[in-house]
Tab-separated table of C-alpha atoms in Angstrom:
chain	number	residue	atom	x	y	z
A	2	UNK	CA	84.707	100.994	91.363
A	3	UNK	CA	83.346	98.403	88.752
A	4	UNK	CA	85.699	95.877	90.053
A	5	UNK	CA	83.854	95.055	93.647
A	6	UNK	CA	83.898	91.678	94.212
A	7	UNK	CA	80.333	90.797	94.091
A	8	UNK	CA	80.253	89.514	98.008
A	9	UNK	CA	81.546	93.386	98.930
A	10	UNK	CA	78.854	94.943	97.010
A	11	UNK	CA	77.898	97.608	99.582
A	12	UNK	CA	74.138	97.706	98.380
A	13	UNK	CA	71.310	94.994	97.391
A	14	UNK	CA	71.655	94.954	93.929
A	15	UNK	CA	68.060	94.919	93.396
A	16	UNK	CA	68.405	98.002	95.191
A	17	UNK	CA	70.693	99.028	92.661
A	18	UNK	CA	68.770	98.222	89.747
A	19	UNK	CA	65.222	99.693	91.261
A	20	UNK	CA	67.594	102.937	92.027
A	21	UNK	CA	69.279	103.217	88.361
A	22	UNK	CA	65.614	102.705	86.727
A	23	UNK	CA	63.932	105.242	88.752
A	24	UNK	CA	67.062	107.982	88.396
A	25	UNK	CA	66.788	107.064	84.432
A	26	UNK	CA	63.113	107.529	84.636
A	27	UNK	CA	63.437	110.748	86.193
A	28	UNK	CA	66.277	112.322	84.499
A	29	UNK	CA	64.102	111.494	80.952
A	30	UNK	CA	62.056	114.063	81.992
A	31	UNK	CA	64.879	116.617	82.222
A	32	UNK	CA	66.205	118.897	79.681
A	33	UNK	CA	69.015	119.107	81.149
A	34	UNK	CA	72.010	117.534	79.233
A	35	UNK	CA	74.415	117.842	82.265
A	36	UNK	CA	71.439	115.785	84.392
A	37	UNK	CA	71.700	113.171	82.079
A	38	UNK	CA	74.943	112.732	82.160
A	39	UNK	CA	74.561	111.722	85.342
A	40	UNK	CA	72.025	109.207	84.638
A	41	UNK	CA	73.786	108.050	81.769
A	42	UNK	CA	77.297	107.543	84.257
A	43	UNK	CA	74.572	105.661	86.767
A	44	UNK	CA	73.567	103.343	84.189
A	45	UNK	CA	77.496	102.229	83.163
A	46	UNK	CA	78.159	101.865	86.386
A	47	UNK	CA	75.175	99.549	87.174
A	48	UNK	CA	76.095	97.680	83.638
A	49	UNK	CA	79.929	97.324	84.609
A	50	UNK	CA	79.095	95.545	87.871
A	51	UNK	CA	76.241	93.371	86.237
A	52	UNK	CA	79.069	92.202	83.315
A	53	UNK	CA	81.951	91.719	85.304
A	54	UNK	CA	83.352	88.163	86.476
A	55	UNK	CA	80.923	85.907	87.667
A	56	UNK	CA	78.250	88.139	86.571
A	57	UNK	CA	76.299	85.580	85.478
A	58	UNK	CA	75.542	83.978	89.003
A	59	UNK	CA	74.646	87.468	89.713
A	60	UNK	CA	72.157	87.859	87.514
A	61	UNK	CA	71.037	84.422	88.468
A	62	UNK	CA	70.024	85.235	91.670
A	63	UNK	CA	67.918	88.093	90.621
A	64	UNK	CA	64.677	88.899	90.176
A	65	UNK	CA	63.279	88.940	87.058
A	66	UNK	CA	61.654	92.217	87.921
A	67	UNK	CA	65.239	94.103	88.862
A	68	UNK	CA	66.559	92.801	85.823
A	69	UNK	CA	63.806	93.852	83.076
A	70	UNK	CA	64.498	97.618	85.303
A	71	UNK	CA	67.906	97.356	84.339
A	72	UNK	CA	68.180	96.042	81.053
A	73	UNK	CA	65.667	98.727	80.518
A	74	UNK	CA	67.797	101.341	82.157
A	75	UNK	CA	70.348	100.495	79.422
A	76	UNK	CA	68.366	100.291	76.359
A	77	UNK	CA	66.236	103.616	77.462
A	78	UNK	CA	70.150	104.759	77.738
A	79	UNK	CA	71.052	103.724	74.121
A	80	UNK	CA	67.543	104.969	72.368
A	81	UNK	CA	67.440	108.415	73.632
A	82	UNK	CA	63.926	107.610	75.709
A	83	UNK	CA	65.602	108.445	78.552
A	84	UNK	CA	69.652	109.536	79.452
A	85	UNK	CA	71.021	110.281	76.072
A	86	UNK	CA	74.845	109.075	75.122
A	87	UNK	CA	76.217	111.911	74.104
A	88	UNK	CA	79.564	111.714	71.491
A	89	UNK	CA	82.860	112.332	73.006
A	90	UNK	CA	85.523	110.209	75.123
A	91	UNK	CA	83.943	107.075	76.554
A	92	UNK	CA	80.713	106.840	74.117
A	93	UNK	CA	81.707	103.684	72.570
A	94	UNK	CA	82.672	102.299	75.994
A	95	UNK	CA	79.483	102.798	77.413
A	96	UNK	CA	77.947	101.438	74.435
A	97	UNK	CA	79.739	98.725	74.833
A	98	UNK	CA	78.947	98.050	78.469
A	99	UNK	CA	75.076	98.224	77.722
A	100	UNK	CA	75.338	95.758	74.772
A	101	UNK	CA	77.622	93.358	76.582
A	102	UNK	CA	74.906	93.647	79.597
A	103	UNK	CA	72.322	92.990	76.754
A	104	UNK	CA	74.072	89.621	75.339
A	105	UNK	CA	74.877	88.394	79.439
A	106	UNK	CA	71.123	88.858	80.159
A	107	UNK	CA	70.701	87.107	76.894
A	108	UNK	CA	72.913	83.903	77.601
A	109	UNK	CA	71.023	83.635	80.944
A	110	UNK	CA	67.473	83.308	79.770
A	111	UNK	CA	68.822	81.294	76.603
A	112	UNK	CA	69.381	78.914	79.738
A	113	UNK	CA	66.387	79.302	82.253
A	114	UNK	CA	63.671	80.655	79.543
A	115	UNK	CA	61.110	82.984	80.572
A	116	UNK	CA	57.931	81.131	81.858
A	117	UNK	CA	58.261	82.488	85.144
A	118	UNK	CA	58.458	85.889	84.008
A	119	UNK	CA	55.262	88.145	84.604
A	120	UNK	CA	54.140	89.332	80.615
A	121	UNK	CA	54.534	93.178	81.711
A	122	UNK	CA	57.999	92.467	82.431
A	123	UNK	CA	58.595	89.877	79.237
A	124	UNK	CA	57.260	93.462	77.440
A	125	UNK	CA	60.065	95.685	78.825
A	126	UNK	CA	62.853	92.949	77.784
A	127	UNK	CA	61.912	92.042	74.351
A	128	UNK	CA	61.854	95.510	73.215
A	129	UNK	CA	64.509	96.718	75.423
A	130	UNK	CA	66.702	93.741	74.080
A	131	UNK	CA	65.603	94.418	70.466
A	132	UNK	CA	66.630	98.174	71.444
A	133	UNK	CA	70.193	96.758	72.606
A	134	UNK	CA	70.437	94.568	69.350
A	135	UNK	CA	70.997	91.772	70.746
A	136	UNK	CA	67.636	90.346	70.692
A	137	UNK	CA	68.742	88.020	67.833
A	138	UNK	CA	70.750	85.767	69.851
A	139	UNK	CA	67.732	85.328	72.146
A	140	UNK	CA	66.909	81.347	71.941
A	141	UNK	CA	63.603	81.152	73.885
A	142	UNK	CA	60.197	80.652	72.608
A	143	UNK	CA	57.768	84.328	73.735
A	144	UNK	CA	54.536	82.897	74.435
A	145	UNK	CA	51.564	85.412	75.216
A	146	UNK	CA	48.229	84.473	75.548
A	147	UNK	CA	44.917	86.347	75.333
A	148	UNK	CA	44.737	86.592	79.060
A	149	UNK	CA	48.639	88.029	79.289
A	150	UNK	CA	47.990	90.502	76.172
A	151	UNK	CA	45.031	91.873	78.216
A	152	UNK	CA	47.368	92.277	81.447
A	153	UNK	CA	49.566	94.483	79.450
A	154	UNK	CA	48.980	98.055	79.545
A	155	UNK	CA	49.134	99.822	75.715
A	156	UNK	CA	52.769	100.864	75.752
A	157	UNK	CA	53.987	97.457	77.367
A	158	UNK	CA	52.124	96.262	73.995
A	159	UNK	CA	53.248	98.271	71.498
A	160	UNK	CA	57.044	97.808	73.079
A	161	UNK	CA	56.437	94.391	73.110
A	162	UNK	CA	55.486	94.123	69.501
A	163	UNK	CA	58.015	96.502	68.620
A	164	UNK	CA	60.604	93.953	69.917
A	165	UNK	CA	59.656	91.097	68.498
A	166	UNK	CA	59.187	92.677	65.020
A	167	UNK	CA	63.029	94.408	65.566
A	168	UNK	CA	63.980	91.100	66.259
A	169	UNK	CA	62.595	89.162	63.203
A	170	UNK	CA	60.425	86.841	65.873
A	171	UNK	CA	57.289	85.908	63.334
A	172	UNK	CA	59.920	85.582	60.302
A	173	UNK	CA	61.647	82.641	62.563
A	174	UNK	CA	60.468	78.797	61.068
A	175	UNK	CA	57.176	78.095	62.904
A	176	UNK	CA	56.840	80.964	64.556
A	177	UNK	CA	53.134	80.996	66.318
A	178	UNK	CA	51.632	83.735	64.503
A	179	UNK	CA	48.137	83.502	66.484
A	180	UNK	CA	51.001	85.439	69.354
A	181	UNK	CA	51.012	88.139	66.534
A	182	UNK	CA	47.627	88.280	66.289
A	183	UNK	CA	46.881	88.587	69.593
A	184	UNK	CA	49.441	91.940	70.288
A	185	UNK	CA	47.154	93.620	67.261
A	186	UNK	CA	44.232	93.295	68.767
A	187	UNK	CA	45.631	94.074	72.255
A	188	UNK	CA	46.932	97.510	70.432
C-alpha cells in the first residue's frame, strides 16, 4: 500500500496528515498497548507514502501546518509521548521510516527555509526534529522574536527550546543568543 503513485492517492494528504496527528493524539491517551499499535502502524504508513519517490514534490506542495502534524506524529511515535514502538519484527523498520521522513522534511526546508512558517508550528518541528535526530543536518537560521515567543503557548516553548538545545543551535558560530534569551523569559 506504500507504493501509490502519488496522483492515485485516494485521500488529500493533508487529510492524511490532520487524520494520523489526531489518531496519535488520541491513542496517547490510551493505555492500551494493542491501541497503539494501531497508531503506531498509522504513523508508518503516513511516513512510507511521505518518503517514497518523488516525495519531495509532495511535501512541497504542503502546508506547513500538515507537515509540522506529521513530522510530529512521527517523533511523538519515536519518544513514547504518544504511540509507543514496541520491540519485535519491524521496530527498526519503522524507525527507520520516521527518521528517513525526518531527514526528507529536513532537505526540504534546508531549501525553502522557514520564514513563512507560523512560530507555533516552527515549535512543533524543531523539537520534533531534534526528537527524530536529525535536527543536525537542519541548515536554516530559527529566528524568534519577542512578539513570536509571546504567540507561543508554554509547551510550544519549552519544546521549542528543548529542540534547539538537542540540536546544539546556540553552540553553532554566531548563533543569536538574544533568540535564547528570549525562549527563557517566554518559559
Amino acid at each position: 500500500t506504500a507504493n501509490i503513485p502519488l496522483n492515485e492517492l485516494p485521500m488529500d494528504p493533508g487529510i492524511l496528515c490532520k487524520a494520523t496527528w489526531s489518531f496519535v493524539r488520541l491513542l496517547s491517551l490510551s493505555n492500551s498497548n494493542n491501541r497503539r499499535k494501531y497508531g503506531n502502524d498509522l504513523v508508518h504508513l503516513t511516513s512510507k507514502i511521505f518518503t517514497g519517490p518523488r516525495s519531495e514534490l509532495l511535501l512541497k506542495s504542503m502546508s506547513s501546518r500538515d507537515l509540522a502534524r506529521l513530522i510530529s506524529s512521527a517523533a511523538m511515535s519515536l519518544d513514547g509521548g504518544g504511540v509507543v514502538l514496541t520491540s519485535g519484527e519491524g521496530t527498526s523498520k519503522r524507525r527507520s521510516t520516521f527518521v528517513g521522513l525526518g531527514k526528507k522534511y529536513v532537505e526540504v526546508l534546508n531549501e525553502d527555509g522557514m520564514a513563512n512558517i507560523l512560530p507555533g508550528d516552527v515549535a512543533e518541528i524543531i523539537w520534533s526534529l531534534a526528537e527524530l535526530g536529525v535536527s543536525e543536518e537542519l541548515d536554516v537560521k530559527v529566528d524568534f522574536g519577542v512578539e513570536d515567543v509571546e504567540e507561543l503557548e508554554g509547551t510550544l516553548n519549552s519544546k521549542v527550546l528543548s529542540g534547539l538545545m538537542t540540536m546544539g543551535y546556540f553552540n553553532r558560530k554566531g548563533a543569536d543568543l538574544t533568540l535564547l534569551y528570549n525562549l527563557l523569559v517566554g518559559l
